[in-house]
Amino acid sequence: MGLSRYIMSLPPSRVSLLSMIFVSFVIGAVGFLVDPTSGASILDDIIDGGTSGVIIFGFGSIMAGAVTQPWVNSLGGRRMKMKQSMFLAFFSMVMFSIIYLLGCISSTLLGKDLIINFIIFASAFIFAFRLLVIWGTSNIGFLNSMVIAAVQPALIISMDIVIVFLSLTTTNIGYFSIVAFLVKAVIASAILVLAVYSFVLVVESPMRRNLGVGSLEFLSLFLSHITEDSPALEGLFEEIGEPIDTIVGVLAFRKGSKLKGLFLSPSVHPGPIGSIGGGNMPTLLAEKFNTFTMVAHGPSTHDFNPVSSKEIGKIEKAVRDALEEMEYVEYASRFYRLENDNAKIGVQFFGEDLLLLATMAPRGFDDIDFGVGLSLINLAKTRCNSRNVILVDCHNSFKGESSRVMPGNSEVFDLMDALEGLKCPSKMERLRVGCAFNGLDGLSKEDGVGQGGLKVLVVEVGDQKTAYILLDSNNMVQGFREEILESIEALGIDEGEVMTTDTHYVNTFSGGHNPVGGKKREKIIKAIVECVESAVDDLEPVEVACASARIRNLNTLGPTNSTELVSTISSIVAVSRILAPIIFLIALVLVLVWIFYLKV
């Protein structure tokens, strides 16, 4: 996810195509203009050079772009789009052109004909570059990638030869020995290919050894999801996944015999990214129930990422089984808050059951570990002999994933000490509940808002109104929670809490993190105020029931594989930063020596 910051949006195919024609004309014209031996007028140099540049660099690159995309797709790897193929051809042509111009300038300054050597170097360089890109992203194998990568330099050289040998006079490229040229080009390419192969071998082996899958396969499937929303990465996760048992908290409200709303807190992590695995779980799970449903974030980390979206069906089954056996009551306690140092826990009893909302805001924090959450649940049960305890990780003050609440962290003891102040309710009162939903249609995942939008549940006990506000987002900017709570005070709301679902549907952007509140804050707050007002208008007497259901054999990345995956990728990135410059620098030095100092 961190490496996703290097992924950029590519221009349409026509933009790359027109750019190739324009840039190749300019490069060809400049190449002729810097040649002091041409003897032609400036206008002739521009026309002849530009035309030659378009034929040699432009047409060769355009044909390479047109051929690469269908060729890659025919081999069954990651599907390449034409705009990707054309941009790769354009970028490779630009690199070739820059090296060619350096050759023209060097020949002029040194008084030697070095252009041919620079063309050989440029051909070998873009061949190696295209090989690394195609092999690394398309998942079609080394040999297939090498053949496809050779298309563009081969076409450019072919066009170059045609132009030279059809010319009546010697151009600034000059006559040369085709055999010597090809020998130099092939050996130079072989050196760079060996460097590419060695580098890939080094970065490929750790993941294959530790997890049984190759780094290139993982990379190509990851790119498929980021660029095309492909679910193919789930197949890889299923191979390395492991089953776990976890829990889901279920709070149900009904009016008569009909459900008015559900409040769920599954200890299943909505990740790893986008719509892969459980990335969009809060929305998908909520849509499985034909009623207003809030899916909050239960205590869980990336260890509990489902390997595929179909695993969400197991959570649904656990909830439905619990709904059939739940006993409803008509009363609840008032909401109050426990605090200790940085820890804050919202408390509300529903009959003999207990709902806890945990946050460290305004101090930044991230996921609460499942083991920590389970300890807090069991501690809370002993205080008032509650039948079921539902714990929600409010996930509402982003500082970074390094601030996860893990066993041994000081935050764990802050939360436990806060729970020591838990008091059993002296009395219960009838409750009324109101629900409201706003899809936040004017906002998107670019703004940190997922498909689930905004949901508000207002619980009225006696004369106290408590607003439970849930945004389908992955955490929120520090301080935004407090700003939201202040905005609803004038609506007659006595208590409240703001939560996010931790959806990773919004995490397909630069750097992987996209907390809500960084953009369009005023619009979000306005929508929340309107939604709270709608929920207040919807208040009516209800019955409530609670359960903590067990989810069995949920196939997840698991604690072992999740840690192994992250640590392996991190080590590959760390090693690559050191190894890549060394390998390619040595290869480039050898190529330059071979081309410029050794004669065939």
Coordinates of C-alpha atoms in Angstrom, one line a residue:
M1 CA 0.0 0.0 0.0
G2 CA 2.9 2.3 0.7
L3 CA 4.4 1.6 -2.7
S4 CA 1.1 2.6 -4.3
R5 CA 2.2 6.3 -4.1
Y6 CA 4.2 5.5 -7.2
I7 CA 1.2 4.5 -9.2
M8 CA -0.1 7.3 -11.4
S9 CA -3.0 7.8 -13.8
L10 CA -1.9 7.3 -17.4
P11 CA -3.1 9.5 -20.3
P12 CA -5.5 8.0 -23.0
S13 CA -3.9 6.1 -25.9
R14 CA -4.5 9.0 -28.3
V15 CA -2.5 11.4 -26.1
S16 CA 0.5 9.0 -26.0
L17 CA 0.2 8.4 -29.8
L18 CA 0.1 12.2 -30.7
S19 CA 2.9 12.8 -28.2
M20 CA 5.1 10.2 -29.9
I21 CA 4.5 11.9 -33.3
F22 CA 5.2 15.4 -31.9
V23 CA 8.2 14.5 -29.8
S24 CA 9.8 12.3 -32.5
F25 CA 9.5 15.2 -35.0
V26 CA 11.2 17.6 -32.5
I27 CA 13.9 15.1 -31.6
G28 CA 14.7 14.4 -35.3
A29 CA 14.8 18.1 -36.2
V30 CA 17.1 18.9 -33.2
G31 CA 19.3 16.0 -34.1
F32 CA 19.8 17.4 -37.7
L33 CA 20.2 21.0 -36.4
V34 CA 23.1 20.1 -34.1
D35 CA 25.0 18.3 -36.9
P36 CA 27.6 20.8 -38.2
T37 CA 28.3 18.6 -41.3
S38 CA 24.8 18.6 -42.7
G39 CA 25.3 21.7 -44.9
A40 CA 21.6 22.2 -45.3
S41 CA 19.5 25.2 -44.4
I42 CA 17.8 25.4 -41.0
L43 CA 14.4 24.8 -42.6
D44 CA 15.6 21.8 -44.5
D45 CA 17.2 20.4 -41.3
I46 CA 13.9 20.8 -39.5
I47 CA 11.8 19.2 -42.3
D48 CA 14.2 16.4 -43.1
G49 CA 15.2 15.7 -39.5
G50 CA 11.6 15.9 -38.3
T51 CA 10.4 13.6 -41.0
S52 CA 13.2 11.1 -40.3
G53 CA 12.5 11.3 -36.5
V54 CA 8.8 10.5 -37.0
I55 CA 9.6 7.6 -39.3
I56 CA 12.4 6.2 -37.1
F57 CA 11.3 6.9 -33.6
G58 CA 7.6 7.7 -33.9
F59 CA 6.3 5.0 -36.3
G60 CA 8.5 2.3 -34.7
S61 CA 7.2 3.2 -31.2
I62 CA 3.6 3.5 -32.3
M63 CA 3.7 0.0 -33.9
A64 CA 5.4 -1.3 -30.7
G65 CA 2.6 0.1 -28.6
A66 CA -0.1 -1.3 -30.8
V67 CA 1.5 -4.8 -30.8
T68 CA 2.5 -5.1 -27.2
Q69 CA -1.0 -4.9 -25.7
P70 CA -2.7 -7.7 -27.6
W71 CA 0.4 -9.8 -27.5
V72 CA 0.6 -9.6 -23.7
N73 CA -3.1 -10.3 -23.3
S74 CA -3.0 -13.3 -25.6
L75 CA -0.5 -15.0 -23.2
G76 CA -3.0 -15.0 -20.3
G77 CA -1.2 -12.7 -17.9
R78 CA -2.4 -9.5 -16.3
R79 CA -4.6 -7.8 -18.8
M80 CA -2.8 -4.8 -20.2
K81 CA -4.8 -1.8 -21.4
M82 CA -3.9 -0.1 -24.7
K83 CA -3.2 3.2 -22.8
Q84 CA -0.6 1.4 -20.7
S85 CA 1.0 -0.2 -23.7
M86 CA 1.1 3.2 -25.6
F87 CA 2.5 5.1 -22.6
L88 CA 5.2 2.4 -22.1
A89 CA 6.1 2.9 -25.8
F90 CA 6.1 6.7 -25.5
F91 CA 8.2 6.7 -22.3
S92 CA 10.7 4.2 -23.9
M93 CA 10.9 6.4 -27.0
V94 CA 11.6 9.5 -24.9
M95 CA 14.5 7.7 -23.2
F96 CA 15.8 6.5 -26.6
S97 CA 15.5 10.0 -28.0
I98 CA 17.4 11.6 -25.1
I99 CA 20.3 9.2 -25.5
Y100 CA 20.2 9.8 -29.3
L101 CA 20.4 13.6 -28.7
L102 CA 23.3 13.1 -26.3
G103 CA 25.0 11.2 -29.1
C104 CA 24.4 14.1 -31.6
I105 CA 25.7 16.7 -29.1
S106 CA 28.8 14.5 -28.2
S107 CA 29.6 13.9 -31.8
T108 CA 29.5 17.7 -32.5
L109 CA 31.5 18.7 -29.4
L110 CA 34.2 15.9 -29.8
G111 CA 34.3 15.9 -33.6
K112 CA 33.8 12.1 -33.7
D113 CA 31.0 10.0 -35.1
L114 CA 29.5 8.6 -31.9
I115 CA 25.9 8.5 -32.9
I116 CA 25.9 4.8 -33.8
N117 CA 27.3 3.9 -30.5
F118 CA 24.7 6.0 -28.7
I119 CA 21.9 4.3 -30.8
I120 CA 23.2 0.9 -29.7
F121 CA 23.2 2.0 -26.1
A122 CA 19.7 3.4 -26.4
S123 CA 18.4 0.2 -28.0
A124 CA 19.9 -2.0 -25.3
F125 CA 18.7 0.4 -22.5
I126 CA 15.0 0.6 -23.6
F127 CA 15.0 -3.2 -24.2
A128 CA 16.1 -3.8 -20.6
F129 CA 13.7 -1.2 -19.3
R130 CA 10.7 -2.7 -21.2
L131 CA 11.7 -6.2 -20.1
L132 CA 11.7 -5.1 -16.4
V133 CA 8.3 -3.4 -16.8
I134 CA 6.6 -6.1 -18.8
W135 CA 8.0 -9.0 -16.9
G136 CA 7.4 -7.3 -13.5
T137 CA 3.8 -6.4 -14.1
S138 CA 2.3 -8.8 -16.7
N139 CA 3.0 -12.2 -15.1
I140 CA 3.7 -13.8 -18.5
G141 CA 7.2 -15.3 -17.8
F142 CA 10.7 -14.2 -18.6
L143 CA 11.1 -15.5 -22.2
N144 CA 7.7 -14.1 -23.4
S145 CA 8.5 -10.8 -21.8
M146 CA 11.9 -10.7 -23.4
V147 CA 10.5 -11.3 -26.9
I148 CA 7.8 -8.6 -26.5
A149 CA 10.3 -6.1 -24.9
A150 CA 12.5 -6.4 -28.0
V151 CA 9.8 -5.3 -30.4
Q152 CA 10.3 -1.5 -29.9
P153 CA 14.1 -1.3 -30.2
A154 CA 14.0 -3.8 -33.1
L155 CA 11.4 -1.6 -35.0
I156 CA 13.4 1.6 -34.3
I157 CA 16.6 0.0 -35.5
S158 CA 14.8 -1.4 -38.6
M159 CA 13.4 2.0 -39.5
D160 CA 16.8 3.4 -38.9
I161 CA 18.4 1.0 -41.4
V162 CA 15.7 1.6 -44.0
I163 CA 16.2 5.3 -43.8
V164 CA 20.0 5.1 -44.1
F165 CA 20.1 2.7 -47.0
L166 CA 17.3 4.4 -48.9
S167 CA 19.0 7.7 -48.6
L168 CA 20.9 9.0 -51.6
T169 CA 23.4 10.8 -49.4
T170 CA 24.9 10.1 -46.1
T171 CA 22.7 11.4 -43.2
N172 CA 23.9 12.4 -39.9
I173 CA 23.5 8.8 -38.8
G174 CA 26.1 7.7 -41.3
Y175 CA 26.7 4.4 -43.0
F176 CA 27.8 1.5 -40.8
S177 CA 28.5 -2.2 -40.7
I178 CA 25.2 -4.0 -39.9
V179 CA 27.0 -7.0 -38.6
A180 CA 29.2 -5.1 -36.2
F181 CA 26.2 -3.0 -35.1
L182 CA 24.1 -6.1 -34.4
V183 CA 26.9 -7.8 -32.5
K184 CA 27.4 -4.8 -30.3
A185 CA 23.6 -4.4 -29.7
V186 CA 23.0 -8.1 -28.9
I187 CA 25.9 -8.3 -26.4
A188 CA 25.0 -5.0 -24.8
S189 CA 21.4 -6.1 -24.5
A190 CA 22.5 -9.5 -23.0
I191 CA 24.5 -7.7 -20.3
L192 CA 21.5 -5.6 -19.3
V193 CA 19.1 -8.6 -19.5
L194 CA 21.4 -10.5 -17.2
A195 CA 21.3 -7.6 -14.7
V196 CA 17.5 -7.5 -14.9
Y197 CA 17.3 -11.3 -14.4
S198 CA 19.7 -11.2 -11.5
F199 CA 17.8 -8.4 -9.8
V200 CA 14.4 -10.1 -10.2
L201 CA 15.8 -13.4 -9.0
V202 CA 16.9 -11.7 -5.8
V203 CA 13.6 -10.0 -5.1
E204 CA 11.5 -13.0 -6.2
S205 CA 13.1 -15.7 -4.0
P206 CA 12.3 -14.5 -0.5
M207 CA 8.5 -14.4 -1.0
R208 CA 8.5 -17.7 -2.9
R209 CA 10.5 -19.3 -0.2
N210 CA 8.5 -17.9 2.7
L211 CA 4.9 -17.9 1.3
G212 CA 5.1 -20.1 -1.8
V213 CA 4.2 -17.3 -4.2
G214 CA 6.4 -15.2 -6.4
S215 CA 6.9 -11.4 -5.9
L216 CA 6.2 -10.7 -9.6
E217 CA 3.0 -12.7 -9.5
F218 CA 1.9 -10.8 -6.3
L219 CA 2.9 -7.4 -7.9
S220 CA 1.0 -8.1 -11.2
L221 CA -2.2 -9.1 -9.3
F222 CA -1.9 -6.1 -7.0
L223 CA -1.6 -3.8 -10.0
S224 CA -4.6 -5.6 -11.6
H225 CA -6.7 -4.7 -8.6
I226 CA -5.5 -1.1 -8.3
T227 CA -5.9 -0.3 -12.0
E228 CA -8.8 -2.6 -13.0
D229 CA -10.5 -3.6 -9.7
S230 CA -9.6 -7.2 -10.5
P231 CA -10.4 -9.7 -7.7
A232 CA -7.7 -12.1 -8.9
L233 CA -5.5 -11.3 -5.9
E234 CA -8.0 -13.2 -3.7
G235 CA -6.9 -16.4 -5.3
L236 CA -3.4 -15.9 -4.1
F237 CA -4.6 -15.0 -0.6
E238 CA -6.7 -18.1 -0.5
E239 CA -3.6 -20.2 -1.1
I240 CA -1.8 -18.8 1.9
G241 CA -4.8 -18.2 4.2
E242 CA -5.5 -19.9 7.5
P243 CA -8.9 -20.4 9.3
I244 CA -9.6 -18.6 12.6
D245 CA -12.6 -18.3 14.9
T246 CA -13.7 -14.8 16.0
I247 CA -16.8 -13.0 17.2
V248 CA -19.4 -10.5 16.0
G249 CA -21.4 -8.3 18.3
V250 CA -25.1 -8.0 17.3
L251 CA -27.4 -5.3 18.7
A252 CA -30.9 -5.6 17.2
F253 CA -33.9 -3.1 17.5
R254 CA -37.4 -4.1 16.5
K255 CA -40.7 -2.4 16.3
G256 CA -43.4 -5.0 16.8
S257 CA -42.4 -8.1 14.8
K258 CA -40.2 -6.1 12.3
L259 CA -36.6 -5.3 12.6
K260 CA -36.0 -1.5 12.7
G261 CA -32.2 -1.7 12.7
L262 CA -29.1 -3.6 13.4
F263 CA -25.8 -2.5 14.9
L264 CA -23.0 -5.0 14.2
S265 CA -19.4 -5.0 15.5
P266 CA -17.5 -7.9 13.8
S267 CA -14.0 -8.6 15.0
V268 CA -13.0 -9.1 11.4
H269 CA -10.7 -6.5 9.7
P270 CA -12.0 -4.7 6.6
G271 CA -8.9 -5.2 4.5
P272 CA -6.4 -5.6 3.0
I273 CA -7.2 -3.0 0.3
G274 CA -9.9 -1.8 -2.1
S275 CA -12.5 -4.5 -2.6
I276 CA -10.1 -7.4 -2.2
G277 CA -10.9 -9.8 0.7
G278 CA -12.8 -7.8 3.3
G279 CA -11.8 -4.4 2.0
N280 CA -15.4 -3.4 1.4
M281 CA -16.9 -5.6 4.1
P282 CA -18.9 -3.0 6.0
T283 CA -20.9 -2.1 2.9
L284 CA -21.2 -5.7 1.6
L285 CA -22.3 -7.1 5.0
A286 CA -24.8 -4.3 5.6
E287 CA -26.4 -4.9 2.2
K288 CA -27.1 -8.6 3.2
F289 CA -29.8 -7.5 5.6
N290 CA -33.1 -6.0 4.5
T291 CA -33.1 -3.3 7.2
F292 CA -31.0 -0.4 8.4
T293 CA -27.7 -1.8 9.3
M294 CA -24.6 -0.2 10.9
V295 CA -21.4 -2.2 10.6
A296 CA -18.9 -0.8 13.1
H297 CA -15.2 -1.8 13.6
G298 CA -14.7 -4.5 16.1
P299 CA -11.2 -5.1 17.7
S300 CA -9.1 -6.6 14.9
T301 CA -6.0 -6.0 12.9
H302 CA -4.7 -7.0 9.4
D303 CA -4.2 -10.5 10.8
F304 CA -7.9 -10.9 10.5
N305 CA -8.3 -9.8 6.9
P306 CA -10.6 -12.2 5.0
V307 CA -8.9 -13.8 2.0
S308 CA -11.9 -13.2 -0.2
S309 CA -15.2 -11.4 -0.2
K310 CA -17.1 -14.7 -0.1
E311 CA -15.9 -15.2 3.5
I312 CA -18.3 -12.3 4.5
G313 CA -21.1 -14.9 4.1
K314 CA -19.8 -16.6 7.2
I315 CA -20.3 -13.4 9.2
E316 CA -23.8 -13.1 7.8
K317 CA -24.6 -16.6 8.9
A318 CA -23.4 -16.0 12.4
V319 CA -25.5 -12.9 12.7
R320 CA -28.6 -14.6 11.3
D321 CA -28.2 -17.5 13.6
A322 CA -27.9 -15.1 16.6
L323 CA -31.0 -13.2 15.5
E324 CA -33.2 -16.3 15.7
E325 CA -32.3 -16.9 19.4
M326 CA -32.1 -13.4 20.8
E327 CA -34.4 -12.3 23.6
Y328 CA -35.8 -8.7 23.4
V329 CA -36.3 -6.2 26.2
E330 CA -37.8 -2.7 26.3
Y331 CA -35.3 -0.9 28.4
A332 CA -31.8 0.4 28.5
S333 CA -29.5 2.6 30.7
R334 CA -28.4 6.1 30.0
F335 CA -25.1 6.6 28.1
Y336 CA -22.1 7.6 30.1
R337 CA -18.3 7.8 29.5
L338 CA -15.3 6.3 31.3
E339 CA -12.0 8.0 31.1
N340 CA -8.4 7.3 32.1
D341 CA -5.4 9.2 30.8
N342 CA -5.9 9.0 27.0
A343 CA -8.5 6.2 27.0
K344 CA -12.2 7.0 26.7
I345 CA -15.0 4.4 26.7
G346 CA -18.6 5.1 26.0
V347 CA -21.0 2.8 28.0
Q348 CA -24.6 1.9 27.5
F349 CA -26.5 -1.1 28.9
F350 CA -29.3 -2.7 27.0
G351 CA -31.1 -5.0 29.4
E352 CA -28.4 -7.3 30.8
D353 CA -26.1 -6.7 27.9
L354 CA -23.5 -4.0 27.4
L355 CA -22.2 -1.9 24.6
L356 CA -18.7 -0.3 24.8
L357 CA -17.2 2.3 22.5
A358 CA -13.5 2.6 22.8
T359 CA -11.4 5.5 21.6
M360 CA -8.1 7.3 22.3
A361 CA -9.1 10.5 20.6
P362 CA -7.9 13.2 20.2
R363 CA -4.7 11.2 20.5
G364 CA -4.0 9.3 17.4
F365 CA -4.5 5.5 17.4
D366 CA -5.3 2.7 15.0
D367 CA -6.6 -0.9 15.2
I368 CA -7.2 -2.5 18.6
D369 CA -5.8 -6.0 18.5
F370 CA -8.4 -8.8 18.9
G371 CA -6.6 -10.3 21.9
V372 CA -6.7 -6.9 23.6
G373 CA -10.4 -6.5 22.8
L374 CA -11.2 -9.9 24.1
S375 CA -9.5 -9.1 27.4
L376 CA -11.5 -5.9 27.7
I377 CA -14.7 -7.7 27.0
N378 CA -14.0 -10.4 29.6
L379 CA -13.0 -7.7 32.1
A380 CA -16.3 -5.8 31.5
K381 CA -18.4 -8.9 31.9
T382 CA -17.1 -9.5 35.4
R383 CA -18.0 -6.0 36.6
C384 CA -21.8 -6.3 36.2
N385 CA -22.2 -9.9 35.2
S386 CA -23.3 -8.9 31.7
R387 CA -24.5 -11.7 29.5
N388 CA -23.0 -10.2 26.3
V389 CA -20.5 -7.4 25.9
I390 CA -20.1 -5.7 22.5
L391 CA -16.9 -3.7 22.0
V392 CA -16.4 -1.2 19.2
D393 CA -13.1 0.2 18.2
C394 CA -14.3 3.7 17.2
H395 CA -11.2 4.1 14.9
N396 CA -11.7 7.9 14.8
S397 CA -8.3 9.6 15.2
F398 CA -5.6 8.7 12.7
K399 CA -1.9 8.9 13.5
G400 CA -0.6 5.9 11.5
E401 CA -0.6 2.2 11.6
S402 CA 2.3 2.2 13.9
S403 CA -0.1 3.4 16.6
R404 CA -2.0 0.1 16.8
V405 CA -3.1 -0.9 20.3
M406 CA -1.3 -4.2 20.8
P407 CA -0.6 -6.4 23.9
G408 CA 1.9 -4.6 26.1
N409 CA 1.2 -1.1 24.9
S410 CA 0.4 1.5 27.5
E411 CA -2.9 2.2 25.8
V412 CA -4.0 -1.3 26.8
F413 CA -3.6 -0.5 30.5
D414 CA -5.3 2.9 30.0
L415 CA -8.3 1.1 28.6
M416 CA -8.3 -1.6 31.4
D417 CA -8.0 1.1 34.1
A418 CA -10.8 3.0 32.6
L419 CA -13.0 -0.1 32.8
E420 CA -12.3 -0.3 36.5
G421 CA -14.7 2.6 36.8
L422 CA -17.6 0.7 35.1
K423 CA -20.7 1.0 37.3
C424 CA -23.8 -1.1 37.0
P425 CA -26.9 0.9 36.2
S426 CA -29.2 1.8 39.1
K427 CA -32.2 1.8 36.9
M428 CA -33.3 1.1 33.3
E429 CA -35.8 3.1 31.3
R430 CA -37.9 2.6 28.2
L431 CA -36.0 3.4 25.0
R432 CA -36.8 4.9 21.7
V433 CA -34.6 4.6 18.6
G434 CA -34.3 6.6 15.4
C435 CA -32.3 5.7 12.3
A436 CA -31.1 7.8 9.3
F437 CA -28.9 7.2 6.3
N438 CA -27.1 9.6 3.9
G439 CA -25.3 8.1 0.9
L440 CA -23.1 11.2 0.7
D441 CA -23.5 11.1 -3.0
G442 CA -21.5 14.2 -3.6
L443 CA -18.4 12.6 -2.0
S444 CA -16.3 9.7 -3.1
K445 CA -13.5 7.5 -2.0
E446 CA -11.1 10.3 -3.1
D447 CA -12.6 12.2 -0.2
G448 CA -12.2 9.3 2.2
V449 CA -15.8 8.1 2.0
G450 CA -16.8 4.6 1.0
Q451 CA -20.0 3.2 -0.5
G452 CA -21.7 2.9 2.9
G453 CA -21.8 6.7 3.3
L454 CA -23.1 8.0 6.6
K455 CA -25.4 6.2 9.1
V456 CA -26.8 7.6 12.4
L457 CA -28.5 5.9 15.2
V458 CA -30.1 8.0 17.9
V459 CA -31.0 6.2 21.2
E460 CA -33.3 8.0 23.6
V461 CA -33.5 6.8 27.2
G462 CA -35.7 9.0 29.4
D463 CA -34.8 12.6 28.5
Q464 CA -31.2 11.7 27.2
K465 CA -30.5 11.4 23.5
T466 CA -27.3 9.7 22.4
A467 CA -26.2 9.8 18.8
Y468 CA -24.1 7.0 17.3
I469 CA -22.6 8.4 14.1
L470 CA -20.9 6.0 11.7
L471 CA -18.9 7.0 8.6
D472 CA -17.9 4.4 6.0
S473 CA -14.3 5.6 6.1
N474 CA -10.8 4.4 7.2
N475 CA -10.2 6.4 10.3
M476 CA -10.4 10.2 10.5
V477 CA -8.1 13.2 10.7
Q478 CA -7.2 14.0 14.3
G479 CA -9.5 16.5 15.8
F480 CA -12.3 15.9 13.3
R481 CA -14.3 13.8 15.8
E482 CA -14.4 16.6 18.3
E483 CA -15.5 19.1 15.6
I484 CA -18.4 16.7 14.7
L485 CA -19.5 16.3 18.2
E486 CA -19.6 20.0 18.8
S487 CA -21.7 20.5 15.7
I488 CA -24.5 18.3 17.0
E489 CA -24.8 19.8 20.5
A490 CA -27.3 22.4 19.3
L491 CA -29.6 19.6 18.1
G492 CA -30.5 18.5 21.6
I493 CA -28.1 15.6 21.6
D494 CA -26.7 15.0 25.1
E495 CA -24.1 12.4 24.3
G496 CA -22.6 10.9 21.2
E497 CA -19.7 9.2 19.5
V498 CA -18.3 9.2 16.0
M499 CA -17.0 6.0 14.5
T500 CA -15.6 4.8 11.2
T501 CA -16.0 1.4 9.7
D502 CA -12.3 1.1 8.8
T503 CA -13.2 0.3 5.2
H504 CA -10.2 -0.2 3.0
Y505 CA -12.3 0.4 -0.1
V506 CA -11.0 4.0 0.1
N507 CA -7.3 2.9 0.4
T508 CA -6.4 2.6 -3.3
F509 CA -4.7 5.9 -3.5
S510 CA -1.2 7.3 -3.0
G511 CA 0.4 5.9 0.1
G512 CA -2.5 3.7 1.0
H513 CA -4.0 5.9 3.8
N514 CA -7.0 8.1 3.2
P515 CA -8.6 9.2 6.5
V516 CA -11.8 11.1 6.3
G517 CA -11.8 14.8 7.2
G518 CA -8.9 15.9 5.1
K519 CA -11.2 17.1 2.3
K520 CA -14.7 18.7 2.3
R521 CA -15.0 18.8 6.1
E522 CA -17.8 21.4 6.0
K523 CA -19.9 19.3 3.6
I524 CA -19.5 16.2 5.7
I525 CA -20.4 18.0 8.9
K526 CA -23.5 19.5 7.2
A527 CA -24.6 16.0 6.1
I528 CA -24.1 14.7 9.7
V529 CA -26.2 17.4 11.2
E530 CA -29.0 16.8 8.7
C531 CA -28.7 13.0 9.3
V532 CA -28.9 13.4 13.1
E533 CA -32.0 15.6 12.7
S534 CA -33.6 12.9 10.5
A535 CA -32.8 10.2 13.1
V536 CA -34.3 12.4 15.9
D537 CA -37.5 12.8 13.8
D538 CA -37.6 9.0 13.3
L539 CA -37.5 8.2 17.1
E540 CA -40.1 5.6 18.2
P541 CA -40.4 3.0 21.0
V542 CA -38.6 -0.2 20.2
E543 CA -37.4 -3.5 21.8
V544 CA -33.7 -4.4 21.9
A545 CA -31.7 -7.6 22.0
C546 CA -28.0 -8.3 22.1
A547 CA -25.7 -11.2 21.3
S548 CA -22.1 -12.0 20.9
A549 CA -22.0 -14.6 18.1
R550 CA -19.0 -16.8 17.2
I551 CA -17.8 -16.9 13.6
R552 CA -16.2 -20.2 12.8
N553 CA -13.5 -21.2 10.3
L554 CA -13.2 -17.7 8.8
N555 CA -10.4 -18.0 6.2
T556 CA -8.1 -15.0 6.8
L557 CA -4.5 -14.1 6.2
G558 CA -3.9 -15.0 9.8
P559 CA -1.3 -13.8 12.3
T560 CA 1.5 -15.9 10.9
N561 CA 1.1 -15.2 7.2
S562 CA 0.1 -11.6 7.6
T563 CA 3.3 -10.8 9.5
E564 CA 5.3 -12.9 7.1
L565 CA 3.8 -11.1 4.1
V566 CA 4.5 -7.6 5.4
S567 CA 8.0 -8.4 6.7
T568 CA 9.0 -10.2 3.5
I569 CA 7.8 -7.3 1.3
S570 CA 9.5 -4.8 3.6
S571 CA 12.8 -6.8 3.4
I572 CA 12.5 -7.0 -0.4
V573 CA 12.0 -3.2 -0.6
A574 CA 14.9 -2.6 1.7
V575 CA 17.3 -4.9 -0.1
S576 CA 16.2 -3.6 -3.5
R577 CA 17.1 0.0 -2.6
I578 CA 20.6 -1.1 -2.0
L579 CA 21.0 -3.9 -4.6
A580 CA 19.3 -2.3 -7.6
P581 CA 21.6 0.7 -8.0
I582 CA 24.7 -1.6 -7.6
I583 CA 23.5 -4.2 -10.1
F584 CA 22.4 -1.8 -12.8
L585 CA 25.3 0.6 -12.3
I586 CA 27.8 -2.2 -12.8
A587 CA 25.8 -3.4 -15.9
L588 CA 25.7 0.1 -17.4
V589 CA 29.4 0.5 -16.9
L590 CA 30.1 -2.8 -18.6
V591 CA 27.8 -1.9 -21.5
L592 CA 29.4 1.5 -22.0
V593 CA 32.9 0.0 -22.0
W594 CA 31.8 -2.7 -24.5
I595 CA 30.1 -0.2 -26.9
F596 CA 32.5 2.8 -26.7
Y597 CA 35.9 1.2 -26.1
L598 CA 35.9 -2.3 -27.6
K599 CA 35.9 -2.8 -31.3
V600 CA 34.2 -5.7 -33.1

